[in-house]
Tab-separated table of C-alpha atoms in Angstrom:
chain	number	residue	atom	x	y	z
A	1	UNK	CA	-6.501	28.020	12.782
A	2	UNK	CA	-9.127	25.270	13.385
A	3	UNK	CA	-11.129	24.302	10.293
A	4	UNK	CA	-14.970	24.416	10.380
A	5	UNK	CA	-14.906	20.607	10.954
A	6	UNK	CA	-12.276	17.739	11.494
A	7	UNK	CA	-11.619	15.820	8.393
A	8	UNK	CA	-11.359	12.564	10.552
A	9	UNK	CA	-11.935	11.193	14.035
A	10	UNK	CA	-8.116	11.204	14.569
A	11	UNK	CA	-7.911	14.783	13.272
A	12	UNK	CA	-10.772	15.803	15.852
A	13	UNK	CA	-8.892	14.295	18.915
A	14	UNK	CA	-5.617	16.247	17.683
A	15	UNK	CA	-7.546	19.545	17.285
A	16	UNK	CA	-9.545	19.300	20.416
A	17	UNK	CA	-7.436	17.263	22.552
A	18	UNK	CA	-3.806	18.110	21.751
A	19	UNK	CA	-1.840	15.223	22.777
A	20	UNK	CA	1.575	17.014	23.536
A	21	UNK	CA	-0.141	19.123	26.293
A	22	UNK	CA	-1.915	16.173	27.836
A	23	UNK	CA	0.981	13.551	27.688
A	24	UNK	CA	4.134	15.303	27.895
A	25	UNK	CA	6.883	16.183	25.434
A	26	UNK	CA	6.227	15.724	21.765
A	27	UNK	CA	8.975	13.729	21.096
A	28	UNK	CA	8.577	11.064	23.746
A	29	UNK	CA	4.966	11.017	22.704
A	30	UNK	CA	6.024	10.410	19.149
A	31	UNK	CA	8.400	7.507	19.998
A	32	UNK	CA	5.680	5.913	22.425
A	33	UNK	CA	3.195	5.919	19.558
A	34	UNK	CA	5.492	4.459	17.143
A	35	UNK	CA	6.342	1.774	19.727
A	36	UNK	CA	2.684	1.012	19.987
A	37	UNK	CA	2.285	0.700	16.363
A	38	UNK	CA	5.591	-1.672	15.979
A	39	UNK	CA	4.735	-3.738	19.075
A	40	UNK	CA	1.128	-4.495	17.843
A	41	UNK	CA	0.976	-7.554	15.755
A	42	UNK	CA	-1.582	-6.323	13.012
A	43	UNK	CA	-0.081	-3.113	12.345
A	44	UNK	CA	3.432	-4.441	12.240
A	45	UNK	CA	2.536	-7.113	9.881
A	46	UNK	CA	0.467	-4.771	7.531
A	47	UNK	CA	2.999	-2.127	7.612
A	48	UNK	CA	5.668	-4.341	6.847
A	49	UNK	CA	3.684	-6.174	3.970
A	50	UNK	CA	3.094	-2.731	2.222
A	51	UNK	CA	6.694	-1.384	2.883
A	52	UNK	CA	8.573	-4.361	1.611
A	53	UNK	CA	6.378	-4.681	-1.404
A	54	UNK	CA	6.357	-1.193	-2.284
A	55	UNK	CA	10.223	-0.741	-1.852
A	56	UNK	CA	10.932	-4.090	-3.761
A	57	UNK	CA	8.684	-3.289	-6.669
A	58	UNK	CA	10.376	0.345	-6.752
A	59	UNK	CA	13.892	-1.022	-6.801
A	60	UNK	CA	12.562	-3.767	-9.349
A	61	UNK	CA	11.103	-1.448	-11.964
A	62	UNK	CA	14.227	0.798	-11.641
A	63	UNK	CA	16.218	-2.477	-13.108
A	64	UNK	CA	13.788	-3.034	-15.988
A	65	UNK	CA	16.453	-1.873	-18.679
A	66	UNK	CA	19.090	-4.241	-17.035
A	67	UNK	CA	16.489	-7.357	-16.858
A	68	UNK	CA	15.389	-6.746	-20.438
A	69	UNK	CA	18.744	-6.058	-22.044
A	70	UNK	CA	19.801	-9.764	-22.441
A	71	UNK	CA	16.432	-10.224	-24.514
A	72	UNK	CA	17.873	-7.659	-26.884
A	73	UNK	CA	15.326	-4.869	-25.847
A	74	UNK	CA	16.518	-1.297	-25.976
A	75	UNK	CA	16.786	0.901	-23.153
A	76	UNK	CA	14.190	3.158	-24.769
A	77	UNK	CA	11.633	0.199	-25.234
A	78	UNK	CA	12.495	-0.658	-21.248
A	79	UNK	CA	11.525	3.017	-20.375
A	80	UNK	CA	8.324	2.942	-22.142
A	81	UNK	CA	7.562	-0.395	-20.106
A	82	UNK	CA	8.316	1.439	-16.862
A	83	UNK	CA	6.210	4.356	-17.957
A	84	UNK	CA	3.313	2.028	-18.674
A	85	UNK	CA	3.890	0.668	-15.198
A	86	UNK	CA	3.544	4.069	-13.409
A	87	UNK	CA	0.557	5.063	-15.584
A	88	UNK	CA	-1.100	1.777	-14.552
A	89	UNK	CA	-0.341	2.286	-10.820
A	90	UNK	CA	-1.933	5.631	-10.845
A	91	UNK	CA	-5.056	4.135	-12.793
A	92	UNK	CA	-5.076	1.114	-10.291
A	93	UNK	CA	-5.195	3.530	-7.208
A	94	UNK	CA	-8.033	5.850	-8.645
A	95	UNK	CA	-10.086	2.757	-9.756
A	96	UNK	CA	-9.831	0.725	-6.436
A	97	UNK	CA	-10.689	4.088	-4.694
A	98	UNK	CA	-14.019	4.313	-6.402
A	99	UNK	CA	-14.509	0.527	-5.597
A	100	UNK	CA	-13.654	0.638	-2.026
A	101	UNK	CA	-15.801	3.687	-1.315
A	102	UNK	CA	-19.026	1.791	-2.120
A	103	UNK	CA	-20.840	0.768	1.071
A	104	UNK	CA	-20.639	-2.791	-0.132
A	105	UNK	CA	-17.001	-2.823	0.276
A	106	UNK	CA	-16.362	-0.313	2.916
A	107	UNK	CA	-15.685	-3.229	5.671
A	108	UNK	CA	-13.838	-5.525	3.342
A	109	UNK	CA	-10.406	-3.931	3.064
A	110	UNK	CA	-8.496	-6.964	3.724
A	111	UNK	CA	-10.369	-9.030	1.133
A	112	UNK	CA	-9.599	-6.163	-1.568
A	113	UNK	CA	-5.919	-6.018	-0.579
A	114	UNK	CA	-5.385	-9.900	-0.658
A	115	UNK	CA	-7.194	-9.843	-4.280
A	116	UNK	CA	-5.111	-7.238	-5.403
A	117	UNK	CA	-1.710	-8.706	-4.124
A	118	UNK	CA	-2.486	-12.209	-5.280
A	119	UNK	CA	-2.941	-10.631	-8.851
A	120	UNK	CA	-0.025	-8.607	-8.656
A	121	UNK	CA	1.990	-11.656	-7.728
A	122	UNK	CA	0.571	-13.783	-10.727
A	123	UNK	CA	1.453	-10.870	-13.111
A	124	UNK	CA	4.861	-10.942	-11.578
A	125	UNK	CA	5.060	-14.705	-12.275
A	126	UNK	CA	3.980	-14.145	-15.775
A	127	UNK	CA	6.761	-11.820	-16.452
A	128	UNK	CA	9.145	-13.885	-14.815
A	129	UNK	CA	8.402	-16.623	-17.458
A	130	UNK	CA	9.505	-14.419	-20.219
A	131	UNK	CA	12.953	-13.238	-18.867
A	132	UNK	CA	16.291	-14.805	-17.494
A	133	UNK	CA	16.097	-16.036	-13.636
A	134	UNK	CA	18.448	-17.982	-11.420
A	135	UNK	CA	16.735	-21.070	-12.422
A	136	UNK	CA	16.948	-21.006	-16.285
A	137	UNK	CA	19.204	-18.979	-18.579
A	138	UNK	CA	16.551	-19.035	-21.469
A	139	UNK	CA	13.035	-17.663	-20.897
A	140	UNK	CA	10.204	-20.216	-20.460
A	141	UNK	CA	7.974	-18.302	-22.626
A	142	UNK	CA	8.756	-16.141	-25.688
A	143	UNK	CA	6.979	-13.009	-24.814
A	144	UNK	CA	6.992	-9.922	-27.393
A	145	UNK	CA	7.553	-6.567	-26.054
A	146	UNK	CA	3.690	-5.493	-25.994
A	147	UNK	CA	3.251	-8.764	-23.704
A	148	UNK	CA	5.972	-7.844	-21.487
A	149	UNK	CA	4.670	-4.204	-21.063
A	150	UNK	CA	1.118	-5.806	-20.612
A	151	UNK	CA	2.491	-8.002	-17.678
A	152	UNK	CA	4.321	-5.033	-16.059
A	153	UNK	CA	1.384	-2.658	-16.430
A	154	UNK	CA	-1.071	-5.185	-14.703
A	155	UNK	CA	1.613	-5.536	-12.017
A	156	UNK	CA	1.445	-1.917	-11.659
A	157	UNK	CA	-2.142	-1.832	-11.878
A	158	UNK	CA	-2.813	-4.304	-9.098
A	159	UNK	CA	-0.134	-3.053	-6.755
A	160	UNK	CA	-1.641	0.520	-7.324
A	161	UNK	CA	-4.890	-0.944	-6.291
A	162	UNK	CA	-3.563	-2.446	-3.221
A	163	UNK	CA	-1.384	0.449	-2.063
A	164	UNK	CA	-4.017	3.189	-0.756
A	165	UNK	CA	-5.891	0.286	0.843
A	166	UNK	CA	-3.115	-0.584	2.808
A	167	UNK	CA	-2.410	3.029	3.924
A	168	UNK	CA	-6.329	3.076	4.776
A	169	UNK	CA	-6.440	-0.009	6.560
A	170	UNK	CA	-3.303	0.689	8.720
A	171	UNK	CA	-5.225	3.959	9.803
A	172	UNK	CA	-8.163	2.200	10.765
A	173	UNK	CA	-6.374	-0.325	12.817
A	174	UNK	CA	-4.221	2.229	14.505
A	175	UNK	CA	-7.030	4.668	15.592
A	176	UNK	CA	-7.177	6.790	17.465
A	177	UNK	CA	-3.466	7.440	16.589
A	178	UNK	CA	-2.869	9.975	13.642
A	179	UNK	CA	-3.096	8.736	10.074
A	180	UNK	CA	0.330	10.639	9.722
A	181	UNK	CA	2.098	8.342	12.177
A	182	UNK	CA	1.004	5.064	10.354
A	183	UNK	CA	1.700	6.438	6.952
A	184	UNK	CA	5.288	7.380	7.877
A	185	UNK	CA	6.073	4.129	9.317
A	186	UNK	CA	4.794	2.469	5.987
A	187	UNK	CA	6.953	4.990	4.083
A	188	UNK	CA	10.155	4.236	6.042
A	189	UNK	CA	9.767	0.441	5.646
A	190	UNK	CA	9.484	0.969	1.880
A	191	UNK	CA	12.369	3.435	1.613
A	192	UNK	CA	14.573	1.301	3.722
A	193	UNK	CA	13.685	-1.814	1.489
A	194	UNK	CA	14.337	-0.279	-1.737
A	195	UNK	CA	17.758	1.225	-0.223
A	196	UNK	CA	18.969	-2.053	0.727
A	197	UNK	CA	17.916	-3.985	-2.595
A	198	UNK	CA	19.371	-1.048	-4.598
A	199	UNK	CA	22.754	-1.610	-2.485
A	200	UNK	CA	23.017	-5.323	-2.715
A	201	UNK	CA	21.680	-6.023	-6.281
A	202	UNK	CA	22.346	-3.101	-8.581
A	203	UNK	CA	23.330	-5.334	-11.068
A	204	UNK	CA	22.140	-8.752	-9.913
A	205	UNK	CA	18.897	-8.623	-12.192
A	206	UNK	CA	18.505	-12.321	-11.850
A	207	UNK	CA	18.487	-12.100	-8.001
A	208	UNK	CA	16.169	-9.155	-8.080
A	209	UNK	CA	13.627	-11.135	-10.133
A	210	UNK	CA	13.620	-13.788	-7.482
A	211	UNK	CA	13.486	-11.361	-4.660
A	212	UNK	CA	10.398	-9.456	-5.998
A	213	UNK	CA	8.595	-12.593	-6.415
A	214	UNK	CA	9.515	-13.746	-2.958
A	215	UNK	CA	8.718	-10.463	-1.313
A	216	UNK	CA	5.145	-10.464	-2.999
A	217	UNK	CA	4.473	-13.877	-1.612
A	218	UNK	CA	5.811	-12.771	1.722
A	219	UNK	CA	3.363	-9.830	1.609
A	220	UNK	CA	0.318	-12.052	0.872
A	221	UNK	CA	1.128	-14.311	3.592
A	222	UNK	CA	1.530	-11.483	6.111
A	223	UNK	CA	-1.886	-9.749	5.273
A	224	UNK	CA	-3.533	-12.950	5.844
A	225	UNK	CA	-2.668	-12.934	9.411
A	226	UNK	CA	-3.620	-9.118	9.829
A	227	UNK	CA	-6.586	-8.704	11.905
A	228	UNK	CA	-8.547	-5.661	10.688
A	229	UNK	CA	-10.861	-3.459	12.727
A	230	UNK	CA	-12.841	-0.476	11.667
A	231	UNK	CA	-13.062	1.608	14.562
A	232	UNK	CA	-12.502	5.041	12.789
A	233	UNK	CA	-15.100	4.204	10.052
A	234	UNK	CA	-17.493	3.065	12.799
A	235	UNK	CA	-16.867	6.342	14.754
A	236	UNK	CA	-17.460	8.395	11.733
A	237	UNK	CA	-20.768	6.528	10.987
A	238	UNK	CA	-21.889	7.166	14.624
A	239	UNK	CA	-21.279	10.677	14.366
A	240	UNK	CA	-23.386	10.845	11.230
A	241	UNK	CA	-26.230	9.016	12.787
A	242	UNK	CA	-25.897	11.352	15.807
A	243	UNK	CA	-26.192	14.376	13.600
A	244	UNK	CA	-29.027	13.142	11.458
A	245	UNK	CA	-30.776	12.159	14.881
A	246	UNK	CA	-30.072	15.698	16.276
A	247	UNK	CA	-31.540	17.113	13.051
A	248	UNK	CA	-34.619	15.345	13.406
A	249	UNK	CA	-35.093	16.110	16.956
A	250	UNK	CA	-34.802	19.859	16.342
A	251	UNK	CA	-37.392	19.772	13.563
A	252	UNK	CA	-39.754	17.739	15.691
A	253	UNK	CA	-39.162	20.261	18.604
A	254	UNK	CA	-39.816	23.289	16.294
A	255	UNK	CA	-43.183	21.798	15.256
């Protein structure tokens, strides 16, 4: 059944102009769209940045108990630190959603993403100074468990803020392709990254500490080269203006 009104311009195209009927078999069309996404520099860079960042942080936070054990922190304490990270991630997504929906920031997704990723990188670096790494056996800073929890929570907060923005930005760049396509590609990058890291570094926590910092830096660099377009938002705004103009014309005609 067709909803009263499409939720987005891309959904409208799918509802009223079924691509599978126009362009052949669904599988071939899906593969063609995936290739279009992966062969275009900006979507490729943005999906890679979001995917490797999400996958690396997911694998890294899963090793918190191993990372904190040499500093004589218990597994229970590490569990609470990880729990705080997940809560902060959800809070960051909600808060950034409110900010990004403001008209002032609706066409500044790249700025918000870069700001969030840079803050996330700094929080990861702060945490690194309080644990053992490949470069030093003893921590540079003597961080207490509340301070470590704060650094990890802030990492989650800022990544949580960046994550939905990257989904939204990718959907904008790939319009009129479906939002589900760009989201599925991003998720596959994330899952692949997490699987690889968990496989090669299950107990090499020092290596994982280095990798998460490198991946965060790479994500920032890749986003810097992304060219953001707002074709979907512009189409939404155009339709809203057309509807308002139609309402004005109908009232004028009735008078």
